[in-house]
């Protein structure tokens, strides 16, 4: 599949005015995307669990207009948010070729996140995927015979142009983004549902997000990705990620939780090792990030638990564990890990299925 296949055939549209709403989840990468080229293309393949509790709800109001050019306003929790508008403008510029009606409408984008804005949880994956689905819902009204599979694929393709990891939030519970020899159908252009057998050990997998540092990141992901261009370990890192994804295939099939832990924790630490060895270098982990990691490893050694950690580009810790260990691990988090969190806060999440359309006004 090439970009050309996402350029629609319709020219004019009779759609005048309306609204669509979608709720789209965040996702947590097991094998990380870190480094990109061209127009939002990944240097290596990545795989993530789609989440369910951390999500963005977006309503897109549209009205046909006569003038040329983009016309949109963004509202967060009902309040105009001009800070979000440059990112949306860049997104619109990138996708205009594929969504030719963009300049023909005035848009009002209303968005709310289920997680607090100051939580340090990135809303770009959930936000961009929700907006991409809203636009696809409009396109569906213009081109009636679009198949659902194509709608999801193009939504992921569009979401990627807003934020790479957003391409992995359209479907669930496991999504691969990036071309990989061992994953049939994988593409740099969009995310695909993981196509192979997954052991029930990974059903309803749990992710408790421990809020260690709720402030703005000192270095954005965009800057971090760019620092991979001249990074001394870049090529090894991209090769490592692709190998880790190959390693995961039998692990997911056989439900090998010990091997899963090895891959997932190595990926988290490799991601941060890239940050710590780039020029300029930087550290996003905080002392409490390390304290939590140490406690998780101690708990595992003492109890035989299969709990593990992963990290995003920030100080927060995602604590991953199988559903059959839920009670014991939640107790451990509450008693032992929560004291390392800002205001003792953490969010209980689990794997999910991806975007859902919701009635407008809810
Ligand atoms: C560390 O998707 O936020 O979360 O494409 O520049 O928007 P942009 O980057 P983004 O990068 C996320 C990186 C990561 C790892 C991952 O989710 O794979």
Coordinates of C-alpha atoms in Angstrom, one line a residue, residues 108-351:
X108 CA -14.6 23.6 16.2
X109 CA -12.6 20.9 17.9
X110 CA -13.8 20.1 21.5
X111 CA -11.6 17.8 23.5
X112 CA -11.4 16.4 27.0
X113 CA -9.0 14.0 28.5
X114 CA -9.9 11.3 31.0
X115 CA -6.5 11.9 32.7
X116 CA -5.5 15.2 34.3
X117 CA -3.7 17.6 31.9
X118 CA -0.9 17.9 34.4
X119 CA -0.4 14.2 34.8
X120 CA 2.6 14.0 32.4
X121 CA 0.6 11.6 30.3
X122 CA 0.9 12.6 26.7
X123 CA -2.4 13.3 25.0
X124 CA -1.0 13.3 21.5
X125 CA -1.7 9.6 20.7
X126 CA -5.3 9.7 22.0
X127 CA -6.0 13.2 20.8
X128 CA -4.7 12.8 17.2
X129 CA -6.3 9.4 16.8
X130 CA -9.7 10.7 18.0
X131 CA -9.4 13.7 15.6
X132 CA -8.4 11.4 12.7
X133 CA -11.5 9.2 13.3
X134 CA -13.7 12.3 13.3
X135 CA -12.4 13.3 9.9
X136 CA -12.8 9.8 8.6
X137 CA -16.5 9.8 9.8
X138 CA -16.9 12.9 7.7
X139 CA -15.2 11.3 4.7
X140 CA -17.5 8.3 5.2
X141 CA -20.5 10.5 4.6
X142 CA -19.0 11.8 1.4
X143 CA -17.9 8.4 0.0
X144 CA -20.5 6.0 1.0
X145 CA -19.0 2.6 0.3
X146 CA -15.9 2.9 2.3
X147 CA -15.1 -0.4 4.1
X148 CA -14.5 -0.4 7.8
X149 CA -11.0 -1.9 7.4
X150 CA -10.1 1.0 5.0
X151 CA -11.5 3.6 7.4
X152 CA -9.4 2.2 10.3
X153 CA -6.3 2.0 8.1
X154 CA -6.6 5.5 6.8
X155 CA -7.4 6.9 10.3
X156 CA -4.2 5.3 11.6
X157 CA -2.4 6.7 8.5
X158 CA -3.7 10.2 9.3
X159 CA -3.1 9.9 13.1
X160 CA 0.5 9.0 12.3
X161 CA 0.9 12.3 10.5
X162 CA -0.2 14.1 13.7
X163 CA 1.9 12.0 16.1
X164 CA 3.7 8.7 15.3
X165 CA 2.5 6.8 18.3
X166 CA -1.1 7.9 17.5
X167 CA -1.1 5.4 14.6
X168 CA -1.2 2.7 17.3
X169 CA -4.4 3.9 19.1
X170 CA -7.1 3.2 16.5
X171 CA -7.4 -0.5 17.2
X172 CA -6.3 -2.9 20.0
X173 CA -5.3 -4.6 22.1
X174 CA -1.9 -5.1 20.3
X175 CA -0.8 -2.9 17.4
X176 CA 2.4 -2.9 15.3
X177 CA 3.5 0.2 13.5
X178 CA 6.5 0.0 11.1
X179 CA 7.6 -2.4 8.5
X180 CA 8.9 -5.6 9.9
X181 CA 9.9 -8.8 8.0
X182 CA 8.3 -11.0 10.6
X183 CA 5.0 -9.2 10.8
X184 CA 2.7 -9.8 7.9
X185 CA 1.0 -6.7 6.6
X186 CA 3.1 -4.3 8.7
X187 CA 3.7 -0.9 7.3
X188 CA 5.6 2.4 8.0
X189 CA 2.4 4.2 6.9
X190 CA -0.1 2.9 9.5
X191 CA -0.5 0.6 12.4
X192 CA -1.9 -2.9 12.0
X193 CA -3.5 -5.2 14.6
X194 CA -1.0 -7.7 15.7
X195 CA -1.8 -10.6 13.4
X196 CA -0.6 -13.7 15.3
X197 CA -1.7 -15.9 18.2
X198 CA -1.6 -14.3 21.7
X199 CA -1.7 -16.4 24.8
X200 CA -4.5 -15.8 27.3
X201 CA -1.8 -14.6 29.8
X202 CA -1.9 -11.4 27.9
X203 CA -5.7 -11.0 27.9
X204 CA -6.9 -8.0 29.9
X205 CA -3.3 -7.1 30.7
X206 CA -3.1 -4.5 33.4
X207 CA -1.2 -1.2 33.3
X208 CA -1.0 1.0 36.4
X209 CA 0.4 4.4 35.5
X210 CA 2.4 5.8 38.4
X211 CA 2.5 9.6 38.3
X212 CA 6.0 10.4 39.5
X213 CA 6.4 13.8 37.9
X214 CA 3.5 15.7 36.6
X215 CA 5.3 18.7 35.2
X216 CA 6.0 19.6 31.5
X217 CA 8.7 17.5 30.0
X218 CA 12.0 19.3 29.8
X219 CA 12.7 17.8 26.3
X220 CA 9.8 17.1 24.0
X221 CA 9.5 13.8 22.1
X222 CA 9.9 15.7 18.8
X223 CA 13.3 17.0 19.9
X224 CA 14.2 13.6 21.3
X225 CA 13.4 11.9 18.0
X226 CA 15.5 14.4 16.1
X227 CA 18.5 13.8 18.4
X228 CA 18.5 10.2 17.0
X229 CA 19.8 11.6 13.6
X230 CA 23.4 12.0 14.7
X231 CA 23.3 9.6 17.6
X232 CA 26.3 7.3 17.9
X233 CA 24.2 4.3 18.8
X234 CA 21.2 5.0 16.5
X235 CA 21.7 2.1 14.0
X236 CA 22.3 -0.4 16.8
X237 CA 19.2 0.8 18.6
X238 CA 17.0 0.5 15.5
X239 CA 18.3 -3.0 14.9
X240 CA 17.8 -3.9 18.6
X241 CA 14.2 -2.8 18.5
X242 CA 13.4 -4.9 15.4
X243 CA 15.1 -7.9 17.0
X244 CA 13.1 -7.4 20.2
X245 CA 9.9 -7.4 18.2
X246 CA 10.9 -10.7 16.5
X247 CA 11.6 -12.0 20.0
X248 CA 8.2 -11.1 21.2
X249 CA 6.3 -13.2 18.6
X250 CA 7.0 -16.6 20.4
X251 CA 6.7 -14.9 23.8
X252 CA 3.2 -13.7 23.0
X253 CA 2.3 -17.0 21.5
X254 CA 3.4 -19.2 24.5
X255 CA 2.6 -16.7 27.2
X256 CA 6.2 -16.7 28.5
X257 CA 5.9 -13.9 31.1
X258 CA 9.6 -14.1 32.2
X259 CA 10.8 -13.5 28.7
X260 CA 8.2 -10.8 28.2
X261 CA 9.6 -9.0 31.3
X262 CA 13.1 -9.2 29.8
X263 CA 12.1 -7.6 26.5
X264 CA 9.8 -4.9 28.0
X265 CA 12.2 -3.7 30.7
X266 CA 15.2 -3.7 28.3
X267 CA 13.2 -1.6 25.8
X268 CA 12.3 1.0 28.5
X269 CA 15.8 1.3 29.6
X270 CA 17.2 1.4 26.0
X271 CA 14.9 4.2 25.2
X272 CA 16.2 6.2 28.2
X273 CA 19.7 5.2 27.4
X274 CA 19.3 6.9 24.0
X275 CA 18.3 10.1 25.7
X276 CA 21.2 9.9 28.1
X277 CA 23.7 9.4 25.3
X278 CA 22.4 11.9 22.8
X279 CA 24.1 15.3 22.1
X280 CA 22.9 17.2 24.1
X281 CA 22.2 14.4 26.6
X282 CA 19.3 14.6 29.1
X283 CA 17.7 12.5 31.8
X284 CA 13.9 12.3 32.1
X285 CA 13.9 9.7 34.9
X286 CA 13.6 11.1 38.5
X287 CA 15.0 9.5 41.6
X288 CA 11.5 8.1 42.4
X289 CA 11.4 6.5 38.9
X290 CA 14.5 4.5 39.9
X291 CA 13.2 3.8 43.4
X292 CA 10.0 2.3 41.9
X293 CA 12.0 0.2 39.4
X294 CA 14.1 -1.1 42.3
X295 CA 11.0 -1.9 44.4
X296 CA 9.4 -3.8 41.4
X297 CA 12.4 -5.9 41.0
X298 CA 12.6 -6.6 44.7
X299 CA 8.9 -7.6 44.8
X300 CA 9.4 -9.9 41.9
X301 CA 12.4 -11.6 43.5
X302 CA 10.6 -12.1 46.8
X303 CA 7.3 -13.3 45.5
X304 CA 7.8 -14.7 42.0
X305 CA 5.3 -12.2 40.6
X306 CA 5.4 -11.4 36.9
X307 CA 5.0 -7.7 37.3
X308 CA 7.3 -5.5 35.2
X309 CA 7.8 -1.8 34.3
X310 CA 8.0 0.2 31.2
X311 CA 8.6 3.9 30.6
X312 CA 7.4 6.6 28.2
X313 CA 9.5 9.6 27.3
X314 CA 9.0 10.9 30.9
X315 CA 9.5 10.1 34.6
X316 CA 6.2 8.2 35.1
X317 CA 6.3 4.4 35.4
X318 CA 3.9 2.1 33.7
X319 CA 3.5 -1.0 35.9
X320 CA 2.4 -4.0 33.7
X321 CA 1.0 -7.2 35.1
X322 CA -1.3 -10.1 34.1
X323 CA -5.0 -9.9 35.1
X324 CA -4.6 -13.1 37.3
X325 CA -2.2 -11.1 39.6
X326 CA -4.4 -8.0 39.8
X327 CA -5.3 -8.2 43.5
X328 CA -1.8 -8.9 44.7
X329 CA -0.1 -6.3 42.5
X330 CA -2.6 -3.6 43.2
X331 CA -2.1 -4.1 46.9
X332 CA 1.7 -3.9 46.4
X333 CA 1.3 -0.7 44.4
X334 CA -0.9 0.9 47.0
X335 CA 1.3 -0.1 49.9
X336 CA 4.8 0.2 48.4
X337 CA 4.8 2.2 45.2
X338 CA 2.2 4.9 45.7
X339 CA 4.4 6.7 48.3
X340 CA 6.9 7.4 45.5
X341 CA 4.2 9.1 43.4
X342 CA 3.3 12.8 43.4
X343 CA 0.4 13.1 45.9
X344 CA 0.4 9.2 45.9
X345 CA -1.4 9.3 42.6
X346 CA -1.6 6.5 40.0
X347 CA -4.1 5.5 37.3
X348 CA -5.4 1.9 36.9
X349 CA -5.6 1.1 33.3
X350 CA -5.8 -2.1 31.2
X351 CA -5.7 -3.1 27.5

